[in-house]
Short mmCIF file of C-alpha atoms in Angstrom, two decimals:
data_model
loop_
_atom_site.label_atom_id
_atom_site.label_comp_id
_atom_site.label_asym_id
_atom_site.label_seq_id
_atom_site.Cartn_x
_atom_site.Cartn_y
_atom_site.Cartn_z
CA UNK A 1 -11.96 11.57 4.50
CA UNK A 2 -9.91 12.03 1.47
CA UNK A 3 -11.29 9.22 -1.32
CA UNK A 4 -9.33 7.99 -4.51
CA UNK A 5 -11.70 6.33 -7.04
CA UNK A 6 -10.32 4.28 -9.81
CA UNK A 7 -11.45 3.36 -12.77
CA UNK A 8 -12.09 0.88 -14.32
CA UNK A 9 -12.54 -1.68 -11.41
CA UNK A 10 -11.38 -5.16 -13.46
CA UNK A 11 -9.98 -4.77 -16.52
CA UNK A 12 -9.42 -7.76 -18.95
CA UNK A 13 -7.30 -7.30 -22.48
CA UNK A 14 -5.60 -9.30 -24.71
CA UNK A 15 -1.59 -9.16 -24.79
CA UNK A 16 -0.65 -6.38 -27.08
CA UNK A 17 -3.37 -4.05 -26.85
CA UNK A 18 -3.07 -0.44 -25.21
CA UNK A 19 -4.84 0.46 -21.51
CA UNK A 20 -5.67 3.04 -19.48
CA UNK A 21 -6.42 3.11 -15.82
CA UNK A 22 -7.99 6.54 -13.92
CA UNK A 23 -7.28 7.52 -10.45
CA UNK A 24 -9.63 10.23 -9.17
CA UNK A 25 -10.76 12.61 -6.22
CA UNK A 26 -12.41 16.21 -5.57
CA UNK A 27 -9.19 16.78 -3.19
CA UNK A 28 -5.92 17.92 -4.12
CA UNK A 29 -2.45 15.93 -3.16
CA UNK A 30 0.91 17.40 -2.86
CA UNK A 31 2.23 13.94 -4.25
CA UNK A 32 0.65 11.02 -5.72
CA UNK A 33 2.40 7.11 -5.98
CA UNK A 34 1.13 4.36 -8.12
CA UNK A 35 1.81 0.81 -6.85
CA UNK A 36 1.38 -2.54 -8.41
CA UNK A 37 0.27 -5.47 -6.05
CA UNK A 38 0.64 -9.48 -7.02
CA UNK A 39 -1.32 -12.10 -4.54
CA UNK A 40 0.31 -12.50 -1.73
CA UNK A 41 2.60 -9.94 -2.06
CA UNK A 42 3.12 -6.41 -0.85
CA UNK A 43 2.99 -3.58 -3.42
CA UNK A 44 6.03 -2.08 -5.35
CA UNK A 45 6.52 1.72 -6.05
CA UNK A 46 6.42 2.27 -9.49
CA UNK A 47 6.54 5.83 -9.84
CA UNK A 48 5.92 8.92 -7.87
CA UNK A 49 4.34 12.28 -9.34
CA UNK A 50 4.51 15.93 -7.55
CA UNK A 51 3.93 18.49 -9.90
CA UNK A 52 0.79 19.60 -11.90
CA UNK A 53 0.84 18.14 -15.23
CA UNK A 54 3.95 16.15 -14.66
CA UNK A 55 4.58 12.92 -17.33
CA UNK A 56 6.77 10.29 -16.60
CA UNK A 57 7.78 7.30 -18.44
CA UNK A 58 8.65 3.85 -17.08
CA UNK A 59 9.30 1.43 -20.32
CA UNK A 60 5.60 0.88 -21.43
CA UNK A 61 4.02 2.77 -18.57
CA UNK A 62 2.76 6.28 -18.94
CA UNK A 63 2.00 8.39 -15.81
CA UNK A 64 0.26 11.22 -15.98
CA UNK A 65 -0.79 13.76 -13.03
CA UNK A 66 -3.60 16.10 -13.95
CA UNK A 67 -2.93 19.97 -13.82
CA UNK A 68 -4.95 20.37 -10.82
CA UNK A 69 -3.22 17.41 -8.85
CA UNK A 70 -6.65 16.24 -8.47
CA UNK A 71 -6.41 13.26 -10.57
CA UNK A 72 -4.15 11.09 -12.33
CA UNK A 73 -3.90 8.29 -14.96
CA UNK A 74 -1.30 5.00 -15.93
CA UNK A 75 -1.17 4.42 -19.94
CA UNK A 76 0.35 1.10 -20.51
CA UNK A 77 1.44 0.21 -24.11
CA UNK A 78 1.50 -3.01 -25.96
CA UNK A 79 0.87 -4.95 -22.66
CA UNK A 80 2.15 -8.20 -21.54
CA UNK A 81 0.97 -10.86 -19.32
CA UNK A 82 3.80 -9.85 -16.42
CA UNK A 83 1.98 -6.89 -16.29
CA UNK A 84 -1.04 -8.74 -14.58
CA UNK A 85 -1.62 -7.19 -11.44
CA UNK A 86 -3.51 -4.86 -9.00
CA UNK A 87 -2.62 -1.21 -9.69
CA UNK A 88 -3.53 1.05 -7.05
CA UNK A 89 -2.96 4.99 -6.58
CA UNK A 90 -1.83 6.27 -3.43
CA UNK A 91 -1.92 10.45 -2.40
CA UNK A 92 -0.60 12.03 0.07
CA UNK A 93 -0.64 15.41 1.56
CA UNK A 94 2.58 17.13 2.49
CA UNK A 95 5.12 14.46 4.16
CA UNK A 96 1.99 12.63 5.50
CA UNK A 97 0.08 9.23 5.11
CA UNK A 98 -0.87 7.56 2.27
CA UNK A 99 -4.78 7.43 1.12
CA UNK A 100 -5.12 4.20 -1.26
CA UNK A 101 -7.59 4.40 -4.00
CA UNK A 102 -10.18 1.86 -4.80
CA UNK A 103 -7.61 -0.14 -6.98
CA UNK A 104 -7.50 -1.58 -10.09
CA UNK A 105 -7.37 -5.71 -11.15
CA UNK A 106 -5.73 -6.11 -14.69
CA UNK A 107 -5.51 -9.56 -16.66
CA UNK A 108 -3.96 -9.57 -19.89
CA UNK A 109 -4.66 -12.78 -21.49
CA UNK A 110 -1.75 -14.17 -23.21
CA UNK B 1 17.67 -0.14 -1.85
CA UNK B 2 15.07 0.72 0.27
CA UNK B 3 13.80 -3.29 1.48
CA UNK B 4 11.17 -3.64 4.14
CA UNK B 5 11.18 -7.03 5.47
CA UNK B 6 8.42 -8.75 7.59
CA UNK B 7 8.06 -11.67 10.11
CA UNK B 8 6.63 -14.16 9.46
CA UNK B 9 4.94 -14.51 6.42
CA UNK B 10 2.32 -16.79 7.40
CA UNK B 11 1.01 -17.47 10.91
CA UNK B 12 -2.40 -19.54 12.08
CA UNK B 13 -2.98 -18.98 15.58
CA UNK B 14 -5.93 -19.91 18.19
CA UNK B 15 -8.56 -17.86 18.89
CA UNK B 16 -7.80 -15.85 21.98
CA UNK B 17 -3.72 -15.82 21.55
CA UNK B 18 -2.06 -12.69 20.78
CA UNK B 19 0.23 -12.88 17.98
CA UNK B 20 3.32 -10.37 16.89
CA UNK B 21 4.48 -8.96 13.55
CA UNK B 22 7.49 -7.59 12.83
CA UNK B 23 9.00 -5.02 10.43
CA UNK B 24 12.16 -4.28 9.73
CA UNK B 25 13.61 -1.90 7.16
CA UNK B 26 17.09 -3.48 5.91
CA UNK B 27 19.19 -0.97 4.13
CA UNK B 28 17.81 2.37 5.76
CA UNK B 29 16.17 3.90 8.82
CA UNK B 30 12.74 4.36 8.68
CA UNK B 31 11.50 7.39 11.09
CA UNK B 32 8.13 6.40 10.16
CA UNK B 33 6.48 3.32 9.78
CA UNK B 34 2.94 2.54 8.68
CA UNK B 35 0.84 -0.98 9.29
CA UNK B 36 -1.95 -1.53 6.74
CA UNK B 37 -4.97 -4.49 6.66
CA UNK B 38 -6.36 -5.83 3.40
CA UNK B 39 -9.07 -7.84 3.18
CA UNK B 40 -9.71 -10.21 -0.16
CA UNK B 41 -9.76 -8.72 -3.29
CA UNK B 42 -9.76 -4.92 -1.59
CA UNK B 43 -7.21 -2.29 -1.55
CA UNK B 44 -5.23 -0.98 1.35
CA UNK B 45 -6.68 0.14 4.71
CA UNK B 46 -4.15 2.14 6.68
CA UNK B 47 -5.12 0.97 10.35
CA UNK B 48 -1.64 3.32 12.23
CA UNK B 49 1.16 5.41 11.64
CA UNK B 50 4.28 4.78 13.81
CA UNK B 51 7.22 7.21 14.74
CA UNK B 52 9.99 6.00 16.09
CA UNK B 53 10.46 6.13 19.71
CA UNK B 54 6.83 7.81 20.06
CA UNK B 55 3.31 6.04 20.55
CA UNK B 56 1.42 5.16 17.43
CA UNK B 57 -1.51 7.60 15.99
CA UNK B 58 -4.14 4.85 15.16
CA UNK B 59 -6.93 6.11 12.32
CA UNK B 60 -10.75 6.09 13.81
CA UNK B 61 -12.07 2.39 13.69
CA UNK B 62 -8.93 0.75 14.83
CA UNK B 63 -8.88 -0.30 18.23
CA UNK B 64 -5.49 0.78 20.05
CA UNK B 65 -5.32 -2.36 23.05
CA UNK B 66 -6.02 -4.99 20.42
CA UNK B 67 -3.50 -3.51 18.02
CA UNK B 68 -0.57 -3.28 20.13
CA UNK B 69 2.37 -1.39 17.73
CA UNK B 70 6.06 -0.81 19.08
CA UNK B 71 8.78 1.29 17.05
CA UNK B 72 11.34 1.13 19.47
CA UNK B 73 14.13 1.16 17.05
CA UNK B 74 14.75 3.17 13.69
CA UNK B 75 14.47 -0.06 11.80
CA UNK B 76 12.12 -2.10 13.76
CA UNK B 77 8.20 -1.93 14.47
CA UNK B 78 6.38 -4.73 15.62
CA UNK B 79 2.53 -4.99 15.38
CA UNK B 80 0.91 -7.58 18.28
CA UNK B 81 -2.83 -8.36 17.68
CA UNK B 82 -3.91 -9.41 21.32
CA UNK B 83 -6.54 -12.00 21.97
CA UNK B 84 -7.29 -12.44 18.04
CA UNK B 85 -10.27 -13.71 16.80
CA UNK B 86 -11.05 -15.04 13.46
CA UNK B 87 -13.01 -11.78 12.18
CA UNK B 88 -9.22 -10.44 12.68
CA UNK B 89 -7.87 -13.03 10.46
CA UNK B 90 -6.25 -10.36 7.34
CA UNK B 91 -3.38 -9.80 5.15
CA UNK B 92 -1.43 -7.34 7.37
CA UNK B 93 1.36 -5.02 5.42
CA UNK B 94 3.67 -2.77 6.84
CA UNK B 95 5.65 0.40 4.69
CA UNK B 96 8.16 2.42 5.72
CA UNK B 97 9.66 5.56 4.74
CA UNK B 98 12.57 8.07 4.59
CA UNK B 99 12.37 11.12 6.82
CA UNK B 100 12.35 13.13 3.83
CA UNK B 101 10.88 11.74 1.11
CA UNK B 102 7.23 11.10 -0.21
CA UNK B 103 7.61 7.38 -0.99
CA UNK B 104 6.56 4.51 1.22
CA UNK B 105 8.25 1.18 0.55
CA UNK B 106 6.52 -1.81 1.33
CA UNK B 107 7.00 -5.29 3.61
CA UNK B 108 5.55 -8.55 1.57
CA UNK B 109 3.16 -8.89 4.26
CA UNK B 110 1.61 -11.38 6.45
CA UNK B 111 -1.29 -13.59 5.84
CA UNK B 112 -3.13 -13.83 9.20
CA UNK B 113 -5.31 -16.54 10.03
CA UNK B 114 -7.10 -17.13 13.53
CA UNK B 115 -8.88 -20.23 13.86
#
């Protein structure tokens, strides 16, 4: 069984400040997704990353994909309360299901 | 694009009643389909993967007669639990996704509750 770790588990920061959240595993992924989950809700696609080393940009959202396609990280800039959420990183293998990672619960405090 | 719709959004049922859950991508066919269970405060648990017009592939742990899912359509699955109890009482979420792409686009879910 393929496992996604993230890091860090909760994470609480004032509005403004800069954050980083880690998604990790020993396997490799041919694509990975990051979602972001509200309560009650079912999570939205925020960006999808294929290639070693790829960087993509959504607004204040950084997403990174390590070289090895091992691992990957989501830098989020000047944060703002709507950006309270669950994050969660998702890889796949080929055209096949999705293996959730552990997740990720951020507050930012207005 | 790409909206995955599910019925109902809430349901309480009796213990012992079977109960049905359906998914329906709106704006595009969905060859596959996937049904997910999260508990509280816990990420996603994929529980089976449905093709169209093909039986489900259920992942180890997930019991195939209680978990009855249909995908008799290219838009449609349906997910009955059968004879629930309240340990089965879950937020259930379904995804689908394009025959050739990596993304899985996900229903709002359904909060389960079996009293």
């Amino acid at each position: 069984t393929q496992l996604l770790e993230q890091s860090p588990q909760f994470l609480s920061i004032q509005e403004g400040e800069n954050l980083t959240v880690y998604c990790n595993s020993s396997s490799v992924f041919s694509s990975l997704q990051w979602y972001r989950q509200e309560p009650g809700e079912g999570p939205v696609l925020l960006v999808t990353v294929v290639t070693g080393g790829e960087v993509k940009k959504l607004k204040r959202l950084t997403f990174q994909f390590g070289d090895a396609r091992k691992d990957s990280s989501l830098h989020i800039t000047a944060a703002q309360p709507g950006d309270t959420g669950l994050y969660l990183c998702a890889g796949a293998w080929g055209n096949e299901k999705l293996t959730f990672g552990t997740g990720t619960r951020l507050t930012i405090i207005p | 694009g790409a909206v995955v719709s599910q019925h109902p959004s809430r349901v309480i049922c009796k213990s012992g009643t079977s109960v049905k859950i359906e998914c329906r991508s709106l704006d595009f066919q969905a060859t596959t389909m996937f049904w997910y269970r999260q508990f509280p405060k816990q990420s996603l648990m994929l529980m089976a993967t449905s093709n169209e017009g093909s039986k489900a592939t259920y992942e180890q742990g997930v019991e195939k007669d209680k978990f009855l899912i249909n995908h008799a359509s290219l838009t449609l699955s349906t997910l009955t639990v059968t004879s629930a109890h309240p340990e089965d009482s879950s937020f259930y979420i379904c995804s689908a996704r394009l025959a050739s792409l990596y993304e899985q686009y996900f229903g709002p879910g359904t909060r389960l509750t079996v009293t």
